[in-house]
Coordinates of C-alpha atoms in Angstrom, one line a residue:
M1174 CA 74.0 98.4 72.7
D1175 CA 71.3 101.3 73.1
I1176 CA 71.6 104.5 74.5
R1177 CA 70.0 103.6 77.4
R1178 CA 72.3 100.4 78.5
T1179 CA 74.8 103.4 77.9
V1180 CA 73.1 105.6 80.7
L1181 CA 72.5 102.7 83.2
W1182 CA 76.3 101.6 82.5
M1183 CA 77.4 105.1 83.6
I1184 CA 74.9 105.1 86.2
F1185 CA 76.0 102.2 87.7
S1186 CA 79.7 102.5 87.3
F1187 CA 79.3 106.3 89.2
S1188 CA 77.3 104.2 91.9
L1189 CA 80.4 101.8 92.3
L1190 CA 82.5 105.2 92.9
L1191 CA 80.4 106.6 95.5
L1192 CA 80.6 103.4 97.3
W1193 CA 84.0 102.7 96.9
N1194 CA 84.6 106.5 97.8
N1195 CA 82.2 105.8 100.9
W1196 CA 84.0 103.1 102.1
Q1197 CA 87.2 104.5 102.0
I1198 CA 86.3 107.5 104.5
H1199 CA 84.6 105.4 106.5
N1200 CA 87.9 103.6 107.5
G1201 CA 89.8 106.9 107.5
K1202 CA 91.1 107.1 104.4
P1203 CA 91.2 110.3 102.1
S1204 CA 88.2 110.8 99.7
L1205 CA 88.6 110.5 96.0
F1206 CA 86.7 113.9 95.4
G1207 CA 88.8 115.8 98.1
P1208 CA 89.2 116.7 101.3
T1209 CA 86.9 115.2 104.0
P1210 CA 84.6 116.7 105.7
A1211 CA 85.6 117.5 109.3
A1212 CA 83.5 115.7 112.2
T1213 CA 81.1 118.3 114.0
T1214 CA 81.2 118.1 117.6
S1215 CA 79.7 119.7 120.6
E1216 CA 80.1 123.6 121.9
P1217 CA 83.6 123.9 123.3
Q1218 CA 83.7 123.9 127.3
A1219 CA 87.0 125.8 127.8
A1220 CA 85.6 129.3 127.0
A1221 CA 85.1 130.1 130.7
N1222 CA 89.0 129.1 131.6
N1223 CA 90.4 132.3 130.2
G1224 CA 93.1 130.6 128.1
A1225 CA 93.9 128.4 130.7
T1226 CA 93.3 125.4 129.4
P1227 CA 95.3 122.0 131.0
S1228 CA 97.3 121.7 127.6
V1229 CA 101.0 122.1 129.1
P1230 CA 103.2 119.1 127.8
N1231 CA 103.7 116.2 130.1
A1232 CA 106.6 114.8 128.2
P1233 CA 109.1 117.4 126.5
V1234 CA 110.8 114.7 124.2
P1235 CA 113.6 114.7 123.6
A1236 CA 114.1 116.8 127.0
T1237 CA 116.6 115.4 129.6
A1238 CA 114.8 116.4 132.6
A1239 CA 111.9 115.6 133.6
P1240 CA 109.0 118.4 134.0
S1241 CA 106.9 119.7 136.6
V1242 CA 103.5 120.6 134.9
V1243 CA 101.1 118.2 133.9
P1244 CA 98.1 117.6 131.6
G1245 CA 95.6 119.2 134.3
A1246 CA 97.6 121.5 136.1
A1247 CA 95.3 124.4 137.0
A1248 CA 97.1 128.1 136.1
P1249 CA 97.7 130.3 138.9
V1250 CA 94.8 131.6 140.6
A1251 CA 95.9 135.2 141.7
A1252 CA 97.6 135.9 138.4
R1253 CA 96.8 139.0 136.5
S1254 CA 95.7 138.9 132.6
E1255 CA 95.7 142.1 130.5
E1256 CA 95.0 142.1 126.6
V1257 CA 97.3 143.7 124.5
V1258 CA 96.0 144.4 121.2
I1259 CA 98.6 144.7 118.5
T1260 CA 97.2 146.6 114.8
T1261 CA 98.7 146.3 111.4
D1262 CA 98.0 147.2 107.7
V1263 CA 96.4 143.4 107.8
L1264 CA 96.0 141.8 111.3
R1265 CA 94.5 143.0 114.2
L1266 CA 96.2 140.8 117.1
T1267 CA 94.9 140.4 120.6
F1268 CA 97.6 139.0 123.6
D1269 CA 96.5 137.9 126.5
T1270 CA 99.5 138.6 129.2
M1271 CA 99.1 135.2 131.4
G1272 CA 101.3 133.0 129.0
A1273 CA 101.8 135.7 126.0
Q1274 CA 99.0 133.6 124.0
L1275 CA 97.9 134.9 120.9
V1276 CA 93.7 134.6 121.5
R1277 CA 92.5 136.7 119.4
A1278 CA 93.3 137.3 115.3
E1279 CA 90.9 139.6 112.9
L1280 CA 91.8 139.8 108.9
L1281 CA 91.6 143.3 108.1
K1282 CA 91.6 142.5 104.4
Y1283 CA 89.5 140.0 104.7
P1284 CA 85.6 140.6 105.7
A1285 CA 83.5 138.5 107.1
T1286 CA 80.9 136.0 105.7
G1287 CA 77.8 138.4 105.4
Q1288 CA 79.2 141.0 107.0
P1289 CA 81.3 143.1 104.4
D1290 CA 81.7 145.9 107.3
K1291 CA 83.5 143.7 110.0
P1292 CA 86.9 141.5 109.5
T1293 CA 87.3 137.5 109.5
V1294 CA 87.9 136.6 113.1
L1295 CA 90.4 133.4 112.8
L1296 CA 91.6 132.9 116.2
D1297 CA 89.4 133.8 119.3
R1298 CA 88.5 132.8 122.5
A1299 CA 85.0 132.6 122.9
A1300 CA 81.6 130.4 123.3
G1301 CA 81.5 128.8 119.9
L1302 CA 85.3 129.4 118.9
N1303 CA 88.0 128.3 121.3
Y1304 CA 90.8 128.5 119.1
V1305 CA 94.5 129.8 120.3
V1306 CA 97.9 129.7 119.9
Q1307 CA 100.6 129.7 122.7
T1308 CA 104.4 128.9 123.3
G1309 CA 106.1 127.9 126.5
V1310 CA 109.0 126.0 128.4
V1311 CA 109.1 122.8 130.2
G1312 CA 111.5 120.4 131.4
A1313 CA 112.0 121.7 135.1
P1314 CA 112.9 119.8 137.8
N1315 CA 110.1 118.4 139.9
G1316 CA 108.4 120.7 142.5
Q1317 CA 109.5 123.7 139.9
S1318 CA 107.9 125.3 136.8
F1319 CA 109.2 127.1 133.8
P1320 CA 106.8 129.4 131.9
T1321 CA 104.3 128.4 130.4
H1322 CA 101.1 129.6 128.5
Q1323 CA 99.7 129.3 132.3
T1324 CA 102.3 131.8 133.4
P1325 CA 102.0 135.3 133.9
F1326 CA 103.9 137.3 131.4
R1327 CA 104.4 141.1 131.0
V1328 CA 104.5 143.5 127.8
V1329 CA 107.9 145.3 127.8
S1330 CA 107.4 146.9 124.3
S1331 CA 105.8 149.7 124.0
E1332 CA 104.4 150.1 120.4
R1333 CA 100.9 148.8 119.5
Q1334 CA 100.3 150.5 116.2
L1335 CA 102.7 149.2 112.7
T1336 CA 103.8 152.9 112.1
G1337 CA 106.8 151.5 109.6
D1338 CA 108.1 148.3 107.9
S1339 CA 107.9 146.2 110.7
L1340 CA 106.7 146.4 114.8
V1341 CA 107.7 144.9 117.5
V1342 CA 106.2 143.1 120.7
A1343 CA 107.6 141.6 123.1
F1344 CA 106.9 139.8 127.0
E1345 CA 109.0 138.2 129.3
G1346 CA 108.1 136.0 132.0
E1347 CA 109.9 134.2 134.6
S1348 CA 109.2 131.0 136.9
G1349 CA 111.7 128.2 137.8
G1350 CA 114.9 129.9 137.4
V1351 CA 114.4 130.9 134.0
K1352 CA 113.5 133.9 132.6
V1353 CA 111.7 134.0 129.1
T1354 CA 111.4 136.7 126.5
K1355 CA 108.9 136.1 124.0
T1356 CA 109.3 138.5 120.5
F1357 CA 107.1 138.9 118.0
T1358 CA 108.3 140.4 114.9
L1359 CA 105.5 141.5 112.7
H1360 CA 105.5 143.2 108.9
R1361 CA 103.6 145.5 106.9
G1362 CA 101.5 143.3 104.5
R1363 CA 102.6 140.1 105.5
Y1364 CA 100.2 137.3 107.6
D1365 CA 103.7 135.4 108.5
I1366 CA 105.6 136.6 112.4
D1367 CA 108.9 136.2 113.5
V1368 CA 108.7 134.6 116.7
R1369 CA 112.0 134.7 118.7
H1370 CA 112.1 132.9 122.5
D1371 CA 115.1 134.2 124.4
L1372 CA 115.7 132.0 127.5
A1373 CA 118.2 133.1 130.3
N1374 CA 119.1 130.9 133.5
V1375 CA 118.7 132.9 136.4
S1376 CA 119.2 130.1 138.8
A1377 CA 122.5 129.1 140.3
A1378 CA 122.2 125.6 138.4
P1379 CA 122.5 124.6 135.4
V1380 CA 119.3 123.9 133.3
S1381 CA 117.8 121.5 130.1
P1382 CA 114.5 123.1 129.2
A1383 CA 112.6 122.1 125.7
L1384 CA 110.7 124.3 124.2
Y1385 CA 107.1 123.8 123.0
L1386 CA 105.2 125.8 120.4
Q1387 CA 101.1 124.4 120.1
L1388 CA 98.1 125.5 118.2
E1389 CA 94.4 124.6 120.2
R1390 CA 91.2 124.4 118.6
D1391 CA 87.9 123.4 119.2
G1392 CA 86.5 120.7 117.3
N1393 CA 83.7 122.6 115.6
D1394 CA 83.3 123.8 111.9
P1395 CA 83.4 127.0 111.1
A1396 CA 80.6 128.9 111.7
D1397 CA 80.1 129.8 107.6
T1398 CA 80.6 125.9 107.1
S1399 CA 78.1 125.4 104.0
S1400 CA 75.5 122.6 103.8
F1401 CA 75.9 121.7 100.8
Y1402 CA 79.4 121.0 100.2
H1403 CA 82.3 120.0 102.6
T1404 CA 85.9 121.0 102.6
F1405 CA 88.4 119.7 105.6
T1406 CA 88.9 121.4 109.1
G1407 CA 91.2 119.7 111.1
F1408 CA 95.5 119.4 112.0
A1409 CA 98.3 118.7 109.4
V1410 CA 101.3 117.9 109.7
Y1411 CA 104.2 118.2 107.1
S1412 CA 108.1 116.9 107.2
E1413 CA 110.4 115.9 104.3
Q1414 CA 109.7 112.0 104.9
D1415 CA 106.0 111.9 105.2
K1416 CA 105.0 115.1 103.3
F1417 CA 101.7 116.0 103.8
Q1418 CA 99.4 114.7 106.3
K1419 CA 96.0 115.3 107.7
I1420 CA 94.5 114.5 110.5
T1421 CA 90.9 114.8 112.0
F1422 CA 89.6 115.7 115.2
S1423 CA 87.9 112.4 114.8
D1424 CA 90.9 110.4 114.8
I1425 CA 92.4 112.3 117.1
E1426 CA 89.4 111.4 119.4
K1427 CA 89.8 108.0 118.8
K1428 CA 93.1 107.9 119.0
K1429 CA 93.4 106.4 115.5
A1430 CA 95.7 109.8 114.1
N1431 CA 98.6 108.7 111.9
Y1432 CA 101.3 111.3 111.7
I1433 CA 105.4 111.6 111.8
K1434 CA 106.2 111.7 115.6
Q1435 CA 109.6 112.4 115.4
S1436 CA 111.5 114.5 112.7
D1437 CA 113.9 117.9 112.4
N1438 CA 111.9 119.5 109.9
G1439 CA 108.6 120.9 108.5
W1440 CA 105.7 122.7 110.2
I1441 CA 102.2 122.0 111.7
A1442 CA 99.0 123.5 111.4
V1443 CA 95.2 123.9 112.1
V1444 CA 93.4 123.7 108.4
Q1445 CA 89.8 125.2 107.8
H1446 CA 88.2 126.7 104.1
Y1447 CA 90.6 129.8 103.1
F1448 CA 92.3 130.0 106.5
A1449 CA 95.7 128.8 108.3
T1450 CA 97.6 129.0 111.2
A1451 CA 100.9 127.3 111.0
W1452 CA 104.1 126.8 113.7
V1453 CA 107.3 126.9 111.6
P1454 CA 110.0 125.7 114.1
P1455 CA 114.0 125.8 113.8
Q1456 CA 114.9 123.6 111.1
G1457 CA 117.4 120.6 111.0
K1458 CA 116.9 120.1 115.0
P1459 CA 115.3 117.4 116.6
R1460 CA 111.7 117.8 117.6
T1461 CA 108.5 115.8 118.9
N1462 CA 105.2 116.3 117.1
E1463 CA 102.3 115.3 119.1
L1464 CA 98.5 115.8 118.6
L1465 CA 96.2 115.0 121.4
E1466 CA 92.6 115.9 122.8
V1467 CA 93.0 118.1 125.4
Q1468 CA 89.4 117.7 126.9
K1469 CA 86.1 117.1 125.3
N1470 CA 86.0 118.7 122.3
L1471 CA 89.4 120.4 122.5
Y1472 CA 92.1 119.2 120.8
A1473 CA 96.4 120.4 121.0
A1474 CA 99.1 120.3 117.9
R1475 CA 102.3 120.8 119.8
S1476 CA 106.3 120.6 118.1
I1477 CA 108.4 120.1 121.3
E1478 CA 112.3 120.7 121.1
A1479 CA 114.8 120.5 123.4
V1480 CA 116.9 123.8 123.8
G1481 CA 119.9 122.0 125.1
E1482 CA 121.6 122.7 128.6
I1483 CA 121.7 126.2 129.7
A1484 CA 124.9 127.1 132.4
P1485 CA 123.8 129.8 135.2
G1486 CA 124.1 133.0 134.2
A1487 CA 124.0 131.9 130.5
A1488 CA 120.9 132.2 128.1
S1489 CA 119.8 130.6 124.5
R1490 CA 117.4 131.6 121.7
V1491 CA 115.4 129.8 119.6
D1492 CA 113.6 131.3 116.2
S1493 CA 110.8 130.0 114.3
H1494 CA 107.9 131.7 112.3
L1495 CA 103.9 131.6 112.8
W1496 CA 101.7 132.3 110.0
V1497 CA 98.0 133.4 110.9
G1498 CA 96.0 134.3 108.0
P1499 CA 94.4 133.1 104.5
Q1500 CA 96.2 130.3 102.8
D1501 CA 98.2 132.8 100.3
Q1502 CA 100.2 129.4 98.2
K1503 CA 102.8 131.8 96.9
A1504 CA 103.8 133.4 100.7
M1505 CA 103.3 129.9 102.5
A1506 CA 105.8 128.5 99.6
A1507 CA 107.8 131.0 100.3
L1508 CA 107.7 130.7 104.1
A1509 CA 108.1 126.9 104.6
P1510 CA 108.5 124.1 101.8
G1511 CA 104.9 122.4 101.5
L1512 CA 103.3 125.1 104.0
E1513 CA 101.0 125.8 100.5
L1514 CA 99.8 121.8 100.4
V1515 CA 97.4 123.2 103.2
V1516 CA 95.3 124.5 99.9
D1517 CA 94.1 120.6 99.2
Y1518 CA 93.3 119.6 96.4
G1519 CA 93.0 115.8 97.3
W1520 CA 94.5 113.2 95.0
L1521 CA 93.9 115.5 91.7
T1522 CA 96.9 117.3 93.2
I1523 CA 98.9 117.1 90.2
I1524 CA 96.1 118.4 87.5
A1525 CA 94.8 121.1 90.3
K1526 CA 98.2 122.6 90.7
P1527 CA 98.9 124.0 86.9
L1528 CA 95.3 124.8 87.1
F1529 CA 95.2 127.1 89.6
K1530 CA 98.5 128.5 88.3
L1531 CA 96.9 128.9 84.7
M1532 CA 94.2 130.9 87.0
T1533 CA 96.4 133.1 88.2
W1534 CA 98.4 134.0 85.1
L1535 CA 95.3 134.7 83.7
H1536 CA 94.0 137.2 86.7
S1537 CA 97.6 138.9 86.4
I1538 CA 96.0 140.1 82.6
L1539 CA 92.3 140.4 83.4
G1540 CA 92.5 142.0 86.8
N1541 CA 88.8 139.9 87.7
W1542 CA 88.3 136.7 88.8
G1543 CA 85.4 136.4 87.2
W1544 CA 86.5 137.4 83.8
T1545 CA 89.6 134.7 84.8
I1546 CA 87.0 132.1 85.2
V1547 CA 85.0 132.4 82.0
A1548 CA 88.7 132.5 80.4
L1549 CA 90.1 129.6 82.3
T1550 CA 86.9 127.9 80.9
V1551 CA 87.1 128.8 77.0
L1552 CA 90.7 127.4 77.9
I1553 CA 89.4 123.9 78.9
K1554 CA 87.0 123.5 76.4
A1555 CA 89.2 124.2 73.3
V1556 CA 91.7 121.6 75.1
F1557 CA 89.1 119.6 74.8
Y1558 CA 87.1 120.6 71.6
P1559 CA 88.9 117.0 69.8
L1560 CA 87.2 114.9 72.2
A1561 CA 84.0 117.0 72.6
A1562 CA 83.6 117.1 68.9
A1563 CA 83.8 113.2 68.8
S1564 CA 81.2 112.9 71.5
Y1565 CA 78.9 115.2 69.8
R1566 CA 79.5 113.4 66.4
S1567 CA 78.2 110.3 67.8
M1568 CA 75.6 111.5 69.7
A1569 CA 74.3 113.4 66.3
R1570 CA 74.9 109.9 64.7
M1571 CA 72.7 108.8 67.5
K1572 CA 69.9 111.0 67.2
Q1573 CA 69.7 110.5 63.3
V1574 CA 69.2 107.1 63.8
A1575 CA 66.6 106.9 66.8
P1576 CA 63.9 106.1 64.4
R1577 CA 65.7 103.2 63.0
L1578 CA 66.0 102.2 66.0
Q1579 CA 62.6 102.5 67.2
A1580 CA 61.6 100.8 64.2
L1581 CA 63.7 97.6 64.9
K1582 CA 62.2 97.6 68.8
E1583 CA 59.1 97.5 67.2
K1584 CA 60.0 94.8 64.3
Y1585 CA 61.4 92.3 67.2
G1586 CA 59.7 93.1 70.1
D1587 CA 60.6 90.7 72.9
D1588 CA 63.2 89.3 71.2
K1589 CA 66.2 90.7 72.9
Q1590 CA 68.9 88.5 71.1
K1591 CA 67.5 89.1 67.5
L1592 CA 67.1 93.1 68.5
N1593 CA 70.7 93.3 69.6
A1594 CA 71.8 91.3 66.6
A1595 CA 69.8 93.4 64.4
M1596 CA 71.1 97.0 66.3
M1597 CA 74.6 95.9 66.0
E1598 CA 74.3 95.3 62.5
M1599 CA 73.1 99.3 62.3
Y1600 CA 76.0 100.5 64.1
R1601 CA 78.2 98.6 61.9
T1602 CA 76.5 99.8 58.8
E1603 CA 76.4 103.1 60.0
K1604 CA 79.7 103.0 61.6
I1605 CA 78.3 104.2 65.5
N1606 CA 79.8 103.6 68.9
P1607 CA 77.2 103.5 71.0
L1608 CA 79.9 104.6 73.8
G1609 CA 80.8 106.7 71.8
G1610 CA 79.1 110.1 73.1
C1611 CA 80.1 108.8 76.9
L1612 CA 84.2 107.9 76.6
P1613 CA 85.3 111.2 75.2
M1614 CA 83.3 112.5 78.4
V1615 CA 84.8 110.2 81.1
V1616 CA 88.2 111.4 80.0
Q1617 CA 87.2 115.3 80.8
I1618 CA 85.9 114.3 84.7
P1619 CA 89.4 114.2 86.4
V1620 CA 90.0 117.7 85.1
F1621 CA 86.5 119.1 85.7
I1622 CA 86.5 117.7 89.4
S1623 CA 90.2 119.3 89.6
L1624 CA 88.9 122.7 88.2
Y1625 CA 86.1 122.2 91.1
W1626 CA 88.3 122.2 94.1
V1627 CA 91.2 124.7 92.4
L1628 CA 87.4 127.5 92.4
L1629 CA 86.2 125.9 95.6
A1630 CA 89.6 126.1 97.5
S1631 CA 91.1 129.1 96.3
V1632 CA 90.8 132.2 98.9
E1633 CA 91.4 134.3 95.9
M1634 CA 87.6 134.0 95.4
R1635 CA 86.6 135.0 98.8
G1636 CA 85.1 138.8 98.4
A1637 CA 85.7 138.8 94.9
P1638 CA 83.1 140.5 92.8
W1639 CA 82.3 139.9 89.0
I1640 CA 80.2 142.0 87.8
L1641 CA 76.5 143.7 88.5
W1642 CA 74.8 141.3 91.4
V1643 CA 77.5 139.2 92.2
H1644 CA 79.8 141.1 94.9
D1645 CA 81.3 137.9 96.2
L1646 CA 82.3 135.1 93.9
S1647 CA 82.7 132.8 96.6
I1648 CA 78.9 133.0 98.2
R1649 CA 76.0 131.9 96.4
D1650 CA 74.4 134.2 93.9
P1651 CA 71.7 136.3 96.0
F1652 CA 69.5 136.6 93.2
F1653 CA 69.8 133.0 91.8
I1654 CA 70.1 134.0 88.5
L1655 CA 73.1 131.9 87.9
P1656 CA 71.8 129.1 89.0
A1657 CA 68.5 129.8 86.5
I1658 CA 70.8 130.3 83.4
M1659 CA 72.4 127.0 84.7
M1660 CA 69.3 125.0 84.8
A1661 CA 68.0 126.8 81.4
T1662 CA 71.9 125.6 79.6
M1663 CA 70.9 122.4 81.0
F1664 CA 67.1 121.6 79.3
L1665 CA 68.4 123.0 76.2
Q1666 CA 71.6 120.3 76.5
I1667 CA 69.3 117.4 76.9
K1668 CA 66.9 118.7 74.1
L1669 CA 69.8 118.9 71.8
N1670 CA 70.3 115.0 72.6
P1671 CA 68.7 112.1 71.1
T1672 CA 65.3 111.5 73.1
P1673 CA 66.3 108.1 75.2
P1674 CA 64.0 105.4 73.9
D1675 CA 62.5 104.5 77.7
P1676 CA 59.8 107.3 78.6
V1677 CA 60.4 106.6 82.1
Q1678 CA 64.2 107.4 81.2
A1679 CA 63.1 110.3 79.1
K1680 CA 61.7 112.0 82.5
V1681 CA 64.4 111.3 84.5
M1682 CA 66.7 113.3 81.9
M1683 CA 64.6 116.1 82.4
I1684 CA 64.1 116.5 85.9
M1685 CA 67.9 116.4 86.2
P1686 CA 68.2 120.3 85.5
L1687 CA 65.6 120.7 88.4
V1688 CA 67.8 118.9 90.6
F1689 CA 71.4 119.9 89.9
G1690 CA 70.1 123.8 89.0
G1691 CA 68.3 123.1 92.5
M1692 CA 72.0 122.3 94.3
M1693 CA 73.6 125.0 92.3
F1694 CA 71.1 127.7 94.2
F1695 CA 73.2 127.2 97.4
F1696 CA 76.5 126.8 95.8
P1697 CA 79.5 129.5 95.2
A1698 CA 78.7 131.9 92.4
G1699 CA 81.6 131.0 90.9
L1700 CA 81.4 128.1 90.5
V1701 CA 77.8 128.3 89.0
L1702 CA 79.4 130.5 87.0
Y1703 CA 81.7 128.0 85.5
W1704 CA 79.3 125.5 85.1
C1705 CA 77.2 128.2 83.4
V1706 CA 80.1 129.0 80.5
N1707 CA 81.1 125.1 80.2
N1708 CA 77.3 124.3 79.1
T1709 CA 76.9 127.5 77.1
L1710 CA 80.3 126.4 75.4
S1711 CA 78.6 122.8 74.9
I1712 CA 75.3 123.9 73.8
A1713 CA 77.6 125.9 71.1
Q1714 CA 79.7 123.2 69.9
Q1715 CA 76.9 120.8 69.9
W1716 CA 75.1 122.9 67.4
S1717 CA 77.9 123.5 66.0
I1718 CA 78.5 120.0 65.1
T1719 CA 75.0 118.4 64.5
R1720 CA 73.9 121.2 61.9
A1721 CA 77.3 120.7 60.3
M1722 CA 76.0 116.9 60.3
Q1723 CA 72.8 117.8 59.0
R1724 CA 74.3 119.8 56.1
K1725 CA 76.4 117.5 55.1
T1726 CA 73.3 114.5 55.1
E1727 CA 71.1 116.7 53.1
A1728 CA 73.7 117.2 50.5
A1729 CA 74.4 113.6 50.0
A1730 CA 70.6 112.9 49.5
N1731 CA 70.6 115.9 47.5
R1732 CA 73.4 114.5 44.8

């Protein structure tokens, strides 16, 4: 088998892999190469509702009393809404007193893409983005309504700015004989918020309410989504029983969503590139998870938990946690089991997680994420050096016998059977494995794919500078210097490899650097930096091994 057949075999195998991957995605299963892209839908239609979208639960399972509020119920027309802005060292949050909803969240430590003087806006209620956090109480007797996210609340705390280690923000609302106090406790340097609901029965009869925690979002991709690579945007549900489950907006719309409905542990979340919001209800208490399409291009994830019977004059308390911020794996893992899995590396998580830990350790030493990528690439190349050396030796031998292969082709012409027999005899004599240059590289592919997703998904890359012109490793190189270097190194690698005997194949190989280099013009600088370093080290290894074999051959010939 000659090098042409080897290349064709690899192309055929890779094509089959891509076809199988696309079939998996078509049938709603996760991509083999990482997160499935979110469905892109039309612009949200609920921005003008002032947050009063028809998404109140109509079945507070497992509540004992039937609710009086159903989907489609309008908010009180005469209710007055007021916005309350709360600021910490890392967050600027805007609450709406209509339902005490969290309607805007700005991440002060993370500049917006392309706007370094402005913070990233994660939550908002505006044209182009409808993404809010809500809670409420359901289960009122027929004809009544307990306080929901469509009920007027009033702010009862006075502090608006974090001055110490924590800041408490409280809201009160009353309806249907139940007074609800929502208390949000924010902490310095943290994105997790302690949320307490105090339910007081101010009526003359016992009540059996249920509390819901809700995340509501439109189905649009984030504004800075790339056209050249995709990351997951959608809902996630976690439980000890079924572990991490991703659900796309399109699956919810088509009523094909598969997730755990009943549980007493876990959390619900909205996931997008680099950032997430999540509700972590009380653990060990039965609850119902529900994902639904509220209206066209507007979706909700909610957890509903029965509070139990509350006697007249009595009260009950429910403590939960809310995450609003970056996908900080360490902090999220400390908040709830499995919450760090929102950083989804797909089917290669078993390899990607150790790579990320190694990268984090290197950064603790080097203090720069760009140099961390360089060091990590060097370490990976060192680990795979034996395999790479075997591959380069095989390619070097193939290059040495290329003139003899050409002579055999000219000798046997169109007699393929004799040509193949002569080639196999030469391979045995020279101890050459035609696949020797390919198989060692195939073994490394899972590691390279894992590293690709680690670099693409890690929020640590966002806004991280390297040197000189590279000020943000998560966006493309502003001057395209790294892509140009990558193209040059790919050309050099091809020159070091044996020239394909087929002229058409040779031309295709020379076009590949232009194609891949052109793609890299739009990829994050951190990924292109990795490929540049990897190619440079590969060239050095290949040149060194090839030179050593040439010297060995020359020495043997001079004896």
